[in-house]
Short mmCIF file of C-alpha atoms in Angstrom, two decimals:
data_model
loop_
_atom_site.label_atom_id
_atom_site.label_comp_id
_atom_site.label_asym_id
_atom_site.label_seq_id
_atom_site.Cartn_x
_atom_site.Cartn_y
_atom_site.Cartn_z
CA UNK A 1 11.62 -50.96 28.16
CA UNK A 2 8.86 -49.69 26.16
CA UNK A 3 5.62 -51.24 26.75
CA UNK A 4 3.84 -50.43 23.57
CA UNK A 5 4.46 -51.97 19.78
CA UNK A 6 3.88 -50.41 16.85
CA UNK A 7 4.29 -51.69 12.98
CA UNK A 8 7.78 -50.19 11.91
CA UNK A 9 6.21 -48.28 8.88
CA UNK A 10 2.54 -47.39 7.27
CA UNK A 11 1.76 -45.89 4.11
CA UNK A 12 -1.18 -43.32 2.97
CA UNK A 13 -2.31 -41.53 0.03
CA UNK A 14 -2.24 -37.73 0.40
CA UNK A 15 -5.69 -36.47 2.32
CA UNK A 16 -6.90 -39.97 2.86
CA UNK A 17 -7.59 -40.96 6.60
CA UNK A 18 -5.02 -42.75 8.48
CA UNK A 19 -5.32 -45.06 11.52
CA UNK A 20 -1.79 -45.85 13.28
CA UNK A 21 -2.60 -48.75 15.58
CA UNK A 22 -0.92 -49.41 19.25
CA UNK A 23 -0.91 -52.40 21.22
CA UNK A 24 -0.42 -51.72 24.98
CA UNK A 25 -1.76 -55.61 26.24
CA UNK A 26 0.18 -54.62 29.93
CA UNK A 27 -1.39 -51.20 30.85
CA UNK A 28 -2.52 -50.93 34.02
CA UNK A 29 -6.00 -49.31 35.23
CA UNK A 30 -4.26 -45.64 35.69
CA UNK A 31 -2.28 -45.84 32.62
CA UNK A 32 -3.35 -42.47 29.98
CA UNK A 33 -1.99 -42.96 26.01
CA UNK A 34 0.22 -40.88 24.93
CA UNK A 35 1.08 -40.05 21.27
CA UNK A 36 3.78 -37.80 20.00
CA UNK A 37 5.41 -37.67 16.39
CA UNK A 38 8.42 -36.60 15.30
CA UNK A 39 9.07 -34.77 11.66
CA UNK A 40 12.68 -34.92 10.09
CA UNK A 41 15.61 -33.35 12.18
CA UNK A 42 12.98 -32.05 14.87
CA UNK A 43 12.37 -33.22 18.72
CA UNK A 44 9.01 -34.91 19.17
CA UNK A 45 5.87 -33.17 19.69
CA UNK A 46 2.73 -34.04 21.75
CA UNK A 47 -0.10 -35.20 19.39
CA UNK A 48 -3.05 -36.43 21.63
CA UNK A 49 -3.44 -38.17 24.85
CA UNK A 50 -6.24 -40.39 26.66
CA UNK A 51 -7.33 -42.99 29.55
CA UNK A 52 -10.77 -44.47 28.09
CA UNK A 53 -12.64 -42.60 26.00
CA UNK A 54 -12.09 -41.72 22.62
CA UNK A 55 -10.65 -37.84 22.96
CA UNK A 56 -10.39 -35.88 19.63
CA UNK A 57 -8.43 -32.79 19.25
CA UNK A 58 -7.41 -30.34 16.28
CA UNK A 59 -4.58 -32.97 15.48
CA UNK A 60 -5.88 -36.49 15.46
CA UNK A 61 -8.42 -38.63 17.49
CA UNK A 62 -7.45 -41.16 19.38
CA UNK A 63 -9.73 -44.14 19.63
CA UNK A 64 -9.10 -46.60 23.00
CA UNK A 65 -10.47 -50.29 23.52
CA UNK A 66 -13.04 -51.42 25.56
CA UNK A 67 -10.31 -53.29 27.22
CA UNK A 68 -7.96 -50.78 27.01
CA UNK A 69 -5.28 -52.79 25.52
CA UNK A 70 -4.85 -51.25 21.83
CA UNK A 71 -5.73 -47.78 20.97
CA UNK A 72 -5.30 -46.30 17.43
CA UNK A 73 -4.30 -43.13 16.50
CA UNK A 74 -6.46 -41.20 13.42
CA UNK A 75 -5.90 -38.43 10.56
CA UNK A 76 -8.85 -37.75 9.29
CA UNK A 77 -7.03 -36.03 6.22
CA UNK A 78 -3.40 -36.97 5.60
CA UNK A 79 -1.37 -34.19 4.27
CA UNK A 80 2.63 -34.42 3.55
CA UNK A 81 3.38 -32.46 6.28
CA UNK A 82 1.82 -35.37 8.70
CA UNK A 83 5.08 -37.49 7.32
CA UNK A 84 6.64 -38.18 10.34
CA UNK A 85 7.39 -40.95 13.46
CA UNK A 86 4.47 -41.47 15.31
CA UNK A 87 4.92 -42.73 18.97
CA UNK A 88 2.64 -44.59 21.02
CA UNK A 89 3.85 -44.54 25.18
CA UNK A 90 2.34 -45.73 28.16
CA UNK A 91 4.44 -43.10 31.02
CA UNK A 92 6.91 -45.71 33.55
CA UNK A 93 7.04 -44.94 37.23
CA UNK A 94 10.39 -44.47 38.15
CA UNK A 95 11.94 -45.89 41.08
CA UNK A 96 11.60 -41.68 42.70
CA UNK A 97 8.04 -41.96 42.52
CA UNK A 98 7.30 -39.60 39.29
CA UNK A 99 6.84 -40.74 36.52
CA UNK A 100 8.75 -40.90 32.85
CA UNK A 101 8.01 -41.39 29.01
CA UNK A 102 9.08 -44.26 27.64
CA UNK A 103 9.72 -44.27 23.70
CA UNK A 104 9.38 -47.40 21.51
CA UNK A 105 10.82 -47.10 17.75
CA UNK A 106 7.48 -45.57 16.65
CA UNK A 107 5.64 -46.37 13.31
CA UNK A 108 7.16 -44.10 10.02
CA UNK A 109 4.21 -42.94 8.39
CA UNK A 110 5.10 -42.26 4.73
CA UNK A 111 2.41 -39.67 2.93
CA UNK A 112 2.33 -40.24 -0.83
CA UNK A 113 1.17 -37.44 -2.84
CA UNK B 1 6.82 -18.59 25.19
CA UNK B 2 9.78 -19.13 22.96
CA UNK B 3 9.48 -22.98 23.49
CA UNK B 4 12.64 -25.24 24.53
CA UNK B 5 15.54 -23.91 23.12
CA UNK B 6 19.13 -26.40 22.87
CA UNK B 7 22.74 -24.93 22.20
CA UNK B 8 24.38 -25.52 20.23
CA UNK B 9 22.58 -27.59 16.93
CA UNK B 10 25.41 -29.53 16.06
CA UNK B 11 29.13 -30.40 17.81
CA UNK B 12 31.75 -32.91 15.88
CA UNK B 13 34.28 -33.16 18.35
CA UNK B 14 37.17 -36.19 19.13
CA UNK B 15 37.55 -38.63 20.48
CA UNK B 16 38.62 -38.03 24.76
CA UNK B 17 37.58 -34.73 24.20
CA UNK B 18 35.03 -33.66 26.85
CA UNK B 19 31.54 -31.49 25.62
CA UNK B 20 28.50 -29.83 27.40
CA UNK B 21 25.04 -28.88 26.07
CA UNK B 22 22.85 -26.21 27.19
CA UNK B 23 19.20 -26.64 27.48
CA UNK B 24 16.47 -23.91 28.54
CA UNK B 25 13.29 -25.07 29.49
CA UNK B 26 9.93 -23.13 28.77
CA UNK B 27 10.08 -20.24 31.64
CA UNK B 28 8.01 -21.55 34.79
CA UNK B 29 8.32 -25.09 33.71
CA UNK B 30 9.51 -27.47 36.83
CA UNK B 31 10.24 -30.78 35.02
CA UNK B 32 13.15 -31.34 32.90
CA UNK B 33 13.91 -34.45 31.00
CA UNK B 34 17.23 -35.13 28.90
CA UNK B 35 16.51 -38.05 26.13
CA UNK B 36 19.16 -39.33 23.56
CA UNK B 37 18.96 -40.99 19.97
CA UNK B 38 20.38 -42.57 17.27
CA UNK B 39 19.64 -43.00 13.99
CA UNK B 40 16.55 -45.26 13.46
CA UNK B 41 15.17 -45.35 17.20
CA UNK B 42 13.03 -43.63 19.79
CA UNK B 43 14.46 -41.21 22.09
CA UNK B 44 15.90 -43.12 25.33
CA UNK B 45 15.66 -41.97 28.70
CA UNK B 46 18.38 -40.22 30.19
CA UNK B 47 17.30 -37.97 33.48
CA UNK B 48 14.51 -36.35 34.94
CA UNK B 49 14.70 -33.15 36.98
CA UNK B 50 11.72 -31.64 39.08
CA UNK B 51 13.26 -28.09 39.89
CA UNK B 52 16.92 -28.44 40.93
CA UNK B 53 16.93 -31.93 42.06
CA UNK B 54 17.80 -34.58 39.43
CA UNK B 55 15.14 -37.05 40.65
CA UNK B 56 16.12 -40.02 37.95
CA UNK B 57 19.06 -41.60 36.18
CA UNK B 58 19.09 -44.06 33.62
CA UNK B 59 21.31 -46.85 33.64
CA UNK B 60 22.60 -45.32 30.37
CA UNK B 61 23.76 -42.24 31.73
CA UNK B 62 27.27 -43.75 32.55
CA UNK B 63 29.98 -42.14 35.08
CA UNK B 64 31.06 -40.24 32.21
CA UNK B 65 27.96 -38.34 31.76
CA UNK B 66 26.54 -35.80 34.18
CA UNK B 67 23.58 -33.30 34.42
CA UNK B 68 22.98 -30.16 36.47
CA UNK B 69 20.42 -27.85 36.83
CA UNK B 70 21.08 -25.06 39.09
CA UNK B 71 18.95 -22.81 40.52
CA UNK B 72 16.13 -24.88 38.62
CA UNK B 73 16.19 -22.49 35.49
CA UNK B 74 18.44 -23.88 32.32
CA UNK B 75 20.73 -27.35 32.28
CA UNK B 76 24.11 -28.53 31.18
CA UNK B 77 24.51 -32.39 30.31
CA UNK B 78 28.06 -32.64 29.99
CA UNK B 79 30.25 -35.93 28.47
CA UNK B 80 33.70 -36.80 29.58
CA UNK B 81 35.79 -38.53 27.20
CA UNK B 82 33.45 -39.09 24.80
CA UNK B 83 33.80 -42.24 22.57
CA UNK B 84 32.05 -43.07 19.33
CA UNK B 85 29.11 -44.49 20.83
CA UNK B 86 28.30 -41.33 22.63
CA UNK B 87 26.99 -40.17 19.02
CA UNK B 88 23.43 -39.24 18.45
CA UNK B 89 20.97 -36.71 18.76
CA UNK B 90 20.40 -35.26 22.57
CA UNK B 91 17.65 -34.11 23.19
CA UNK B 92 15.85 -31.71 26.25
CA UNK B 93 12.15 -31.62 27.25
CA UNK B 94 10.16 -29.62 29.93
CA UNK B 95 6.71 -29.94 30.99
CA UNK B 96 5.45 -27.36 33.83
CA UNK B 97 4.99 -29.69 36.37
CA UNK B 98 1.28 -29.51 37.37
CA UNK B 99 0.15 -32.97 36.50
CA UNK B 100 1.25 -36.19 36.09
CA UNK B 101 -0.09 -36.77 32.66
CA UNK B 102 0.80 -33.05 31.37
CA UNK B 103 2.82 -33.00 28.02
CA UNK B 104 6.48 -32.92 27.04
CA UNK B 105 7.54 -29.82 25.43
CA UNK B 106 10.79 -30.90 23.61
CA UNK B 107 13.88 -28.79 21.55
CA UNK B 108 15.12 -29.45 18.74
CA UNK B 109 18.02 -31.41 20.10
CA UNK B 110 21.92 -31.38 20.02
CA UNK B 111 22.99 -33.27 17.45
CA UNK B 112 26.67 -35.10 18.76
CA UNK B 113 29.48 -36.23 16.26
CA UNK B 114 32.34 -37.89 17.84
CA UNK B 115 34.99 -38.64 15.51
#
């Protein structure tokens, strides 16, 4: 089961910042955040990842919590193209020793122009 | 790099009526992961490969369903009998296999109609 929640669905005005947030309450000390997105009829792809610090990349920033158990995803600049299924996951050790990506049903960001 | 590439897009097929997708990884990468989804949720975990060894099954991936990779290069997941519920979007990722946190390269999926 997915260990992350997310709200179901956000809203944002076109090139206004957007923070998705992630709760993540059972992570455990080696755990990284993971966040992928998923635009209409399209796999997922890999937005930004992170184990404490805040990391920023040409995407998104991800901020973490002191206590590590909520992180939140940020636009700085929504556009429509950032419409899309955003997915917080914490990886799950599988029972072979490696390790596998657990999806939750994401939050639906909706950009409005 | 021409990224993960899934044949074919789309298959509407019957009902008993077995099918197989193709996936190819990104050349060189080890780790190959088959996900599935319907309408409305996350992709679900189906198996994990590392090379030619299929490391990891779900619980979903029922007697009916199997995965190979030969040789370590492309895969097949094949259904047998498919039913209704076997509908949804599959979906292949690869990831090079150099690090436990690396990310997952995914295609654009196989989208399955079983009438």
């Amino acid at each position: 089961d997915a260990k992350t929640t997310q709200p179901n669905s956000m809203e944002s005005n076109e090139e206004e910042p957007v923070h998705l947030p992630c709760n993540h309450s059972t992570i455990s000390g080696t755990d990284y955040i993971h966040w992928y997105r998923q635009l209409p009829s399209q796999g997922p792809e890999y937005v930004i990842h992170g184990l404490t610090s805040n990391v920023n990349n040409r995407m998104a920033s991800l901020a973490i919590a002191e206590d590590r158990k909520s992180s939140t995803l940020i636009l700085h600049r929504a556009t429509l193209r950032d419409a899309a299924v955003y997915y917080c996951i914490l990886r799950d050790r599988a029972t072979s020793g490696t390790y596998k990506y657990i999806f939750g049903t994401g939050t639906r960001l909706k950009v409005l122009a | 790099d021409t990224g993960v590439s899934q044949d074919p897009r789309h298959k509407i097929t019957k009902r008993g009526q077995n099918v197989t997708f193709r996936c190819d990884p990104i050349s060189e990468h080890n780790r190959l992961y088959w996900y599935r989804q319907t309408l409305g949720q996350g992709p679900e975990f189906l198996t994990y490969f590392q090379n030619e060894a299929q490391l990891e099954k779900s619980r979903l991936l029922s007697d009916r369903f199997s995965a190979e990779r030969p040789k370590g290069s492309f895969s097949t997941l094949e259904i047998q009998r498919t039913e209704q519920g076997d509908s949804a979007m599959y979906l292949c990722a690869s990831s090079p296999g150099r690090d436990t946190n690396e990310k997952l390269f995914f295609g654009s999926g196989t989208q399955l109609s079983v009438l």
